[in-house]
Amino acid sequence: MRLSTVILPIHRWAEGRERWEGAERLGFHAAYTYDHLSWRAFRDGPWFGAIPTLTAAAAVTRRMRLGTLVTSPNFRHPVTLAKELISLDDISAGRITLGIGAGGNGFDATTLLRSGEVPWTPRQRADRFGEFVTLLDALLREPAGTSAEGEFYAATEARNLPGCVQRPRLPFAVAATGPRGLALAARYGQAWVTTGDPKLYEAGSGAQSVEALGRQVDGLGRACVEAGRDVAELEKVLLTGFTPEFNPVVAAGGGRPFDSVDAFVDFAGRHAELGFTEIVVHAPVPGDGPGFDAAVPDEKLFEEIATRGAAQLAG
């Protein structure tokens, strides 16, 4: 199992640079950042753009993969995003993975609304997501020119020469839990991302979460069969912090994954048995309201997980 991290874009680059360089020194397989306009309690503090942050990170790292976790249609258009991605893939010498999802409620969903408008429903987000991924795939695979006219997005002879460094395009890590999203992951993804079953966070148990994740893995397998793909072709990525084990009530009773390196390795091992191939932990950040501390290791444990923990998981 690979070990990766997600670095929130909350630091001015003078400090943020050290976070990204430090992640590479620690040996993480990849470092991602969230692609939001703002997020949770950080709404009233610094929050920088994902693409410029990754561009800067690409310039100060050499080995580690970089990416978003995740980008969504909430405030992106496939044509402009494709142009930014080919540039970022070039600057990074082919180290970019695009984490991509349907988006949700929150600041991203409301910031661009006119007065009186309401956010998209889950069905509307799913409809847009399907068209978004399909067009973005074409734009990146066909750099000489792409034209399309859908219900939500259009492109007229959109050019993205010279195309991605990674061929036929940079990899997509598709975030999905339901049938429609899993079908997109099976068709377009080189990886699949999940945070678990959100309904279990408040009142579920670790055992129930593992069972739910197992059902998601099974759903991905069925979607791959329908798409004519081998599910083994897809990396399976778990972003930690959103399953019941990280609920502060559970954490208050002990036994949380970030109690120790061994506790984390045990947690990761249970998910490796389900077929997960990459696990992502948050880099240390200031507290984000009640309970977020339970989802983030402290600096010392973060470094120990990246070194001793990664070695145990690799073994």
C-alpha positions as a Markdown table, in Angstrom:
| # | Residue | x | y | z |
|---|---|---|---|---|
| 1 | Met | 0.0 | 0.0 | 0.0 |
| 2 | Arg | 1.3 | 3.5 | -0.9 |
| 3 | Leu | 1.2 | 6.3 | 1.6 |
| 4 | Ser | 0.3 | 9.8 | 0.5 |
| 5 | Thr | -0.7 | 13.1 | 2.1 |
| 6 | Val | -2.9 | 16.1 | 1.5 |
| 7 | Ile | -1.6 | 19.6 | 2.2 |
| 8 | Leu | -4.3 | 22.2 | 2.7 |
| 9 | Pro | -3.5 | 25.4 | 0.8 |
| 10 | Ile | -3.6 | 27.6 | 3.9 |
| 11 | His | 0.0 | 28.8 | 4.0 |
| 12 | Arg | 1.7 | 31.7 | 2.3 |
| 13 | Trp | 4.2 | 30.2 | 0.0 |
| 14 | Ala | 7.2 | 31.2 | 2.1 |
| 15 | Glu | 5.9 | 28.6 | 4.7 |
| 16 | Gly | 4.0 | 26.4 | 2.3 |
| 17 | Arg | 7.1 | 25.6 | 0.2 |
| 18 | Glu | 8.6 | 23.8 | 3.2 |
| 19 | Arg | 5.4 | 21.7 | 3.6 |
| 20 | Trp | 5.7 | 20.4 | 0.1 |
| 21 | Glu | 9.5 | 19.9 | 0.2 |
| 22 | Gly | 9.1 | 18.2 | 3.5 |
| 23 | Ala | 6.5 | 15.8 | 2.2 |
| 24 | Glu | 8.9 | 14.7 | -0.5 |
| 25 | Arg | 11.8 | 14.3 | 2.0 |
| 26 | Leu | 9.6 | 12.1 | 4.1 |
| 27 | Gly | 9.1 | 9.8 | 1.1 |
| 28 | Phe | 5.3 | 10.2 | 0.5 |
| 29 | His | 4.2 | 8.7 | -2.8 |
| 30 | Ala | 2.0 | 11.7 | -3.6 |
| 31 | Ala | 1.0 | 15.0 | -2.1 |
| 32 | Tyr | -2.4 | 16.4 | -3.0 |
| 33 | Thr | -4.3 | 19.6 | -2.2 |
| 34 | Tyr | -8.0 | 20.4 | -2.0 |
| 35 | Asp | -9.5 | 22.3 | -4.9 |
| 36 | His | -12.0 | 24.5 | -3.1 |
| 37 | Leu | -12.8 | 28.2 | -3.0 |
| 38 | Ser | -12.8 | 27.8 | 0.7 |
| 39 | Trp | -13.4 | 25.0 | 3.2 |
| 40 | Arg | -15.0 | 24.7 | 6.6 |
| 41 | Ala | -13.6 | 26.8 | 9.4 |
| 42 | Phe | -10.9 | 28.1 | 7.1 |
| 43 | Arg | -13.4 | 30.3 | 5.3 |
| 44 | Asp | -12.3 | 33.3 | 7.3 |
| 45 | Gly | -8.6 | 32.6 | 7.0 |
| 46 | Pro | -6.0 | 32.1 | 4.2 |
| 47 | Trp | -7.0 | 29.7 | 1.4 |
| 48 | Phe | -5.0 | 29.7 | -1.8 |
| 49 | Gly | -5.8 | 28.4 | -5.3 |
| 50 | Ala | -5.1 | 24.7 | -6.0 |
| 51 | Ile | -3.6 | 25.1 | -9.5 |
| 52 | Pro | -1.1 | 27.8 | -8.6 |
| 53 | Thr | -0.1 | 26.0 | -5.4 |
| 54 | Leu | 0.5 | 22.8 | -7.3 |
| 55 | Thr | 2.5 | 24.7 | -9.9 |
| 56 | Ala | 4.8 | 26.1 | -7.2 |
| 57 | Ala | 5.1 | 22.7 | -5.6 |
| 58 | Ala | 6.0 | 21.2 | -8.9 |
| 59 | Ala | 8.9 | 23.6 | -9.2 |
| 60 | Val | 10.4 | 22.7 | -5.8 |
| 61 | Thr | 9.9 | 18.9 | -5.9 |
| 62 | Arg | 11.3 | 16.2 | -8.2 |
| 63 | Arg | 10.0 | 12.8 | -7.4 |
| 64 | Met | 6.7 | 12.9 | -5.6 |
| 65 | Arg | 3.4 | 12.9 | -7.5 |
| 66 | Leu | 1.1 | 15.9 | -7.1 |
| 67 | Gly | -2.6 | 16.4 | -7.6 |
| 68 | Thr | -6.0 | 17.6 | -6.6 |
| 69 | Leu | -8.2 | 15.8 | -4.2 |
| 70 | Val | -10.6 | 16.7 | -5.7 |
| 71 | Thr | -11.5 | 19.1 | -8.5 |
| 72 | Ser | -15.2 | 19.4 | -9.3 |
| 73 | Pro | -17.6 | 21.2 | -11.8 |
| 74 | Asn | -18.8 | 23.5 | -9.0 |
| 75 | Phe | -16.6 | 26.3 | -10.3 |
| 76 | Arg | -14.6 | 24.8 | -13.1 |
| 77 | His | -15.1 | 24.5 | -16.9 |
| 78 | Pro | -13.5 | 21.6 | -18.8 |
| 79 | Val | -12.0 | 23.8 | -21.5 |
| 80 | Thr | -10.1 | 26.2 | -19.2 |
| 81 | Leu | -9.3 | 23.4 | -16.7 |
| 82 | Ala | -7.7 | 21.3 | -19.6 |
| 83 | Lys | -5.4 | 24.2 | -20.5 |
| 84 | Glu | -4.3 | 24.6 | -16.9 |
| 85 | Leu | -3.7 | 20.8 | -16.6 |
| 86 | Ile | -1.5 | 20.4 | -19.6 |
| 87 | Ser | 0.6 | 23.3 | -18.4 |
| 88 | Leu | 0.9 | 21.8 | -14.9 |
| 89 | Asp | 1.7 | 18.4 | -16.3 |
| 90 | Asp | 4.5 | 19.9 | -18.3 |
| 91 | Ile | 5.9 | 22.0 | -15.5 |
| 92 | Ser | 5.9 | 18.9 | -13.2 |
| 93 | Ala | 7.5 | 16.6 | -15.9 |
| 94 | Gly | 4.5 | 14.3 | -15.9 |
| 95 | Arg | 3.8 | 14.0 | -12.2 |
| 96 | Ile | 0.2 | 15.2 | -12.0 |
| 97 | Thr | -2.9 | 13.2 | -11.1 |
| 98 | Leu | -6.3 | 14.9 | -11.3 |
| 99 | Gly | -8.6 | 13.9 | -8.5 |
| 100 | Ile | -12.1 | 14.7 | -9.7 |
| 101 | Gly | -15.5 | 14.4 | -8.2 |
| 102 | Ala | -19.1 | 15.7 | -8.5 |
| 103 | Gly | -18.7 | 18.3 | -5.8 |
| 104 | Gly | -21.1 | 18.9 | -2.9 |
| 105 | Asn | -22.8 | 21.6 | -0.9 |
| 106 | Gly | -20.9 | 24.3 | 0.8 |
| 107 | Phe | -18.9 | 27.4 | -0.3 |
| 108 | Asp | -18.0 | 26.0 | -3.8 |
| 109 | Ala | -21.7 | 25.4 | -4.5 |
| 110 | Thr | -23.0 | 28.8 | -3.5 |
| 111 | Thr | -20.2 | 31.4 | -4.1 |
| 112 | Leu | -21.0 | 31.8 | -7.8 |
| 113 | Leu | -24.8 | 31.9 | -7.5 |
| 114 | Arg | -26.9 | 34.9 | -8.4 |
| 115 | Ser | -29.4 | 36.2 | -5.9 |
| 116 | Gly | -32.3 | 33.9 | -5.7 |
| 117 | Glu | -30.5 | 30.9 | -7.3 |
| 118 | Val | -30.3 | 27.6 | -5.4 |
| 119 | Pro | -27.4 | 25.1 | -5.5 |
| 120 | Trp | -27.6 | 22.1 | -7.8 |
| 121 | Thr | -29.4 | 19.0 | -6.4 |
| 122 | Pro | -27.4 | 15.8 | -6.1 |
| 123 | Arg | -29.0 | 14.6 | -9.4 |
| 124 | Gln | -28.0 | 17.8 | -11.2 |
| 125 | Arg | -24.4 | 17.5 | -9.8 |
| 126 | Ala | -24.2 | 14.0 | -11.1 |
| 127 | Asp | -25.6 | 15.0 | -14.5 |
| 128 | Arg | -23.0 | 17.7 | -14.8 |
| 129 | Phe | -20.2 | 15.5 | -13.6 |
| 130 | Gly | -20.8 | 12.9 | -16.2 |
| 131 | Glu | -20.6 | 15.5 | -19.0 |
| 132 | Phe | -17.7 | 17.3 | -17.4 |
| 133 | Val | -15.5 | 14.1 | -17.2 |
| 134 | Thr | -16.4 | 13.0 | -20.7 |
| 135 | Leu | -15.5 | 16.4 | -22.3 |
| 136 | Leu | -12.3 | 16.8 | -20.2 |
| 137 | Asp | -11.2 | 13.3 | -21.2 |
| 138 | Ala | -11.6 | 14.3 | -24.9 |
| 139 | Leu | -9.9 | 17.6 | -24.5 |
| 140 | Leu | -6.8 | 16.0 | -22.9 |
| 141 | Arg | -6.6 | 13.0 | -25.3 |
| 142 | Glu | -7.2 | 15.1 | -28.5 |
| 143 | Pro | -5.0 | 18.2 | -28.1 |
| 144 | Ala | -5.2 | 19.1 | -31.8 |
| 145 | Gly | -8.8 | 20.2 | -31.5 |
| 146 | Thr | -12.0 | 19.1 | -29.7 |
| 147 | Ser | -15.6 | 20.3 | -30.4 |
| 148 | Ala | -18.6 | 19.2 | -28.4 |
| 149 | Glu | -22.0 | 20.6 | -27.5 |
| 150 | Gly | -23.7 | 19.1 | -24.4 |
| 151 | Glu | -26.5 | 20.2 | -22.1 |
| 152 | Phe | -24.1 | 21.9 | -19.8 |
| 153 | Tyr | -20.7 | 22.4 | -21.5 |
| 154 | Ala | -19.5 | 23.2 | -25.0 |
| 155 | Ala | -16.2 | 23.4 | -26.8 |
| 156 | Thr | -15.5 | 24.7 | -30.3 |
| 157 | Glu | -12.2 | 23.5 | -31.8 |
| 158 | Ala | -10.6 | 23.8 | -28.4 |
| 159 | Arg | -6.8 | 23.2 | -28.8 |
| 160 | Asn | -4.5 | 21.9 | -26.0 |
| 161 | Leu | -1.2 | 21.4 | -27.9 |
| 162 | Pro | 1.2 | 19.9 | -27.2 |
| 163 | Gly | -1.0 | 17.8 | -25.0 |
| 164 | Cys | -0.1 | 16.1 | -21.7 |
| 165 | Val | 3.4 | 14.8 | -21.0 |
| 166 | Gln | 1.7 | 11.7 | -19.7 |
| 167 | Arg | 0.1 | 9.8 | -22.5 |
| 168 | Pro | -2.6 | 9.5 | -23.7 |
| 169 | Arg | -3.4 | 12.0 | -20.9 |
| 170 | Leu | -2.7 | 12.5 | -17.2 |
| 171 | Pro | -4.5 | 10.1 | -14.9 |
| 172 | Phe | -7.9 | 10.7 | -13.4 |
| 173 | Ala | -8.6 | 9.6 | -9.8 |
| 174 | Val | -12.4 | 9.6 | -9.8 |
| 175 | Ala | -14.2 | 10.2 | -6.4 |
| 176 | Ala | -17.4 | 8.2 | -6.3 |
| 177 | Thr | -19.6 | 6.1 | -4.0 |
| 178 | Gly | -22.8 | 5.6 | -6.0 |
| 179 | Pro | -23.5 | 3.7 | -9.1 |
| 180 | Arg | -23.3 | 6.6 | -11.5 |
| 181 | Gly | -20.0 | 7.8 | -10.2 |
| 182 | Leu | -18.5 | 4.3 | -10.0 |
| 183 | Ala | -19.5 | 3.8 | -13.6 |
| 184 | Leu | -17.5 | 7.0 | -14.5 |
| 185 | Ala | -14.6 | 5.7 | -12.5 |
| 186 | Ala | -14.7 | 2.4 | -14.3 |
| 187 | Arg | -14.8 | 4.1 | -17.7 |
| 188 | Tyr | -12.5 | 7.0 | -17.3 |
| 189 | Gly | -10.5 | 6.5 | -14.1 |
| 190 | Gln | -7.0 | 5.3 | -13.6 |
| 191 | Ala | -7.8 | 5.4 | -9.9 |
| 192 | Trp | -10.9 | 5.6 | -7.7 |
| 193 | Val | -11.1 | 7.7 | -4.5 |
| 194 | Thr | -13.5 | 7.4 | -1.5 |
| 195 | Thr | -13.8 | 8.8 | 2.0 |
| 196 | Gly | -16.1 | 6.1 | 3.1 |
| 197 | Asp | -19.8 | 6.2 | 3.8 |
| 198 | Pro | -20.6 | 9.7 | 5.2 |
| 199 | Lys | -23.8 | 8.4 | 6.8 |
| 200 | Leu | -21.7 | 6.4 | 9.2 |
| 201 | Tyr | -19.4 | 9.1 | 10.5 |
| 202 | Glu | -21.8 | 10.3 | 13.3 |
| 203 | Ala | -23.3 | 7.1 | 14.5 |
| 204 | Gly | -21.4 | 4.2 | 12.9 |
| 205 | Ser | -18.5 | 2.0 | 14.0 |
| 206 | Gly | -15.2 | 1.1 | 12.4 |
| 207 | Ala | -16.5 | -2.4 | 11.6 |
| 208 | Gln | -19.6 | -0.9 | 9.9 |
| 209 | Ser | -17.3 | 1.4 | 7.9 |
| 210 | Val | -15.1 | -1.4 | 6.7 |
| 211 | Glu | -18.2 | -3.3 | 5.6 |
| 212 | Ala | -19.5 | -0.2 | 3.7 |
| 213 | Leu | -16.2 | 0.3 | 2.0 |
| 214 | Gly | -16.2 | -3.3 | 1.0 |
| 215 | Arg | -19.5 | -2.8 | -0.7 |
| 216 | Gln | -18.1 | 0.2 | -2.5 |
| 217 | Val | -15.2 | -1.9 | -3.7 |
| 218 | Asp | -17.6 | -4.6 | -4.9 |
| 219 | Gly | -19.7 | -1.9 | -6.7 |
| 220 | Leu | -16.6 | -0.7 | -8.5 |
| 221 | Gly | -15.8 | -4.2 | -9.5 |
| 222 | Arg | -19.3 | -4.6 | -11.0 |
| 223 | Ala | -19.0 | -1.3 | -12.8 |
| 224 | Cys | -15.6 | -2.4 | -14.3 |
| 225 | Val | -17.2 | -5.6 | -15.6 |
| 226 | Glu | -19.9 | -3.6 | -17.3 |
| 227 | Ala | -17.3 | -1.3 | -18.8 |
| 228 | Gly | -15.2 | -4.2 | -20.0 |
| 229 | Arg | -12.3 | -3.4 | -17.7 |
| 230 | Asp | -10.3 | -5.3 | -15.1 |
| 231 | Val | -10.9 | -3.7 | -11.7 |
| 232 | Ala | -7.2 | -4.4 | -10.9 |
| 233 | Glu | -6.3 | -1.8 | -13.4 |
| 234 | Leu | -7.5 | 1.0 | -11.1 |
| 235 | Glu | -5.7 | 2.2 | -8.0 |
| 236 | Lys | -8.0 | 2.4 | -5.0 |
| 237 | Val | -7.4 | 5.4 | -2.8 |
| 238 | Leu | -8.8 | 6.0 | 0.7 |
| 239 | Leu | -8.7 | 9.6 | 2.0 |
| 240 | Thr | -8.7 | 9.3 | 5.8 |
| 241 | Gly | -10.4 | 11.5 | 8.3 |
| 242 | Phe | -14.1 | 11.0 | 7.4 |
| 243 | Thr | -14.9 | 7.5 | 8.7 |
| 244 | Pro | -16.2 | 6.7 | 12.2 |
| 245 | Glu | -12.7 | 6.0 | 13.6 |
| 246 | Phe | -12.0 | 9.7 | 13.3 |
| 247 | Asn | -15.1 | 10.9 | 15.0 |
| 248 | Pro | -14.1 | 12.8 | 18.1 |
| 249 | Val | -16.5 | 10.8 | 20.3 |
| 250 | Val | -14.8 | 7.6 | 19.2 |
| 251 | Ala | -11.4 | 9.2 | 19.6 |
| 252 | Ala | -12.3 | 10.3 | 23.1 |
| 253 | Gly | -12.6 | 6.7 | 24.1 |
| 254 | Gly | -9.2 | 5.8 | 22.6 |
| 255 | Gly | -8.3 | 3.5 | 19.8 |
| 256 | Arg | -8.2 | 6.0 | 17.0 |
| 257 | Pro | -5.9 | 5.5 | 14.1 |
| 258 | Phe | -3.6 | 8.4 | 15.1 |
| 259 | Asp | -3.0 | 7.2 | 18.6 |
| 260 | Ser | 0.3 | 5.6 | 17.4 |
| 261 | Val | 2.1 | 4.4 | 14.4 |
| 262 | Asp | 1.0 | 0.8 | 15.2 |
| 263 | Ala | -2.6 | 1.9 | 15.4 |
| 264 | Phe | -2.4 | 3.6 | 12.1 |
| 265 | Val | -0.8 | 0.6 | 10.4 |
| 266 | Asp | -3.5 | -1.6 | 11.8 |
| 267 | Phe | -6.2 | 0.8 | 10.4 |
| 268 | Ala | -4.4 | 0.9 | 7.0 |
| 269 | Gly | -4.0 | -2.9 | 7.0 |
| 270 | Arg | -7.7 | -3.5 | 7.4 |
| 271 | His | -8.3 | -1.4 | 4.3 |
| 272 | Ala | -5.5 | -3.0 | 2.3 |
| 273 | Glu | -7.3 | -6.3 | 2.8 |
| 274 | Leu | -10.3 | -4.7 | 1.0 |
| 275 | Gly | -8.1 | -3.9 | -2.0 |
| 276 | Phe | -7.1 | -0.3 | -1.3 |
| 277 | Thr | -3.7 | 0.5 | -2.7 |
| 278 | Glu | -3.1 | 4.0 | -1.5 |
| 279 | Ile | -4.0 | 5.7 | 1.8 |
| 280 | Val | -3.9 | 9.5 | 2.2 |
| 281 | Val | -3.4 | 11.3 | 5.5 |
| 282 | His | -3.8 | 15.0 | 6.2 |
| 283 | Ala | -0.6 | 16.9 | 6.9 |
| 284 | Pro | -0.8 | 18.7 | 10.3 |
| 285 | Val | -3.0 | 21.8 | 10.2 |
| 286 | Pro | -4.6 | 24.2 | 12.8 |
| 287 | Gly | -7.8 | 22.8 | 14.3 |
| 288 | Asp | -10.8 | 23.0 | 12.1 |
| 289 | Gly | -13.7 | 23.1 | 14.6 |
| 290 | Pro | -14.7 | 20.3 | 16.9 |
| 291 | Gly | -13.3 | 16.9 | 15.9 |
| 292 | Phe | -10.9 | 17.9 | 13.2 |
| 293 | Asp | -7.9 | 17.2 | 15.5 |
| 294 | Ala | -9.0 | 13.6 | 15.5 |
| 295 | Ala | -8.6 | 13.5 | 11.7 |
| 296 | Val | -5.0 | 14.9 | 11.6 |
| 297 | Pro | -1.8 | 13.5 | 13.2 |
| 298 | Asp | 0.5 | 15.8 | 15.1 |
| 299 | Glu | 3.8 | 16.7 | 13.6 |
| 300 | Lys | 5.8 | 14.0 | 15.3 |
| 301 | Leu | 3.4 | 11.2 | 14.5 |
| 302 | Phe | 3.0 | 12.5 | 11.0 |
| 303 | Glu | 6.7 | 12.0 | 10.4 |
| 304 | Glu | 6.7 | 8.6 | 12.1 |
| 305 | Ile | 3.8 | 7.4 | 10.0 |
| 306 | Ala | 5.7 | 8.6 | 6.8 |
| 307 | Thr | 8.8 | 6.7 | 7.8 |
| 308 | Arg | 8.2 | 3.7 | 10.1 |
| 309 | Gly | 4.5 | 3.4 | 9.1 |
| 310 | Ala | 5.2 | 3.5 | 5.4 |
| 311 | Ala | 7.9 | 0.9 | 5.8 |
| 312 | Gln | 5.6 | -1.5 | 7.6 |
| 313 | Leu | 2.8 | -1.0 | 5.0 |
| 314 | Ala | 5.3 | -1.6 | 2.1 |
| 315 | Gly | 6.3 | -4.8 | 3.8 |
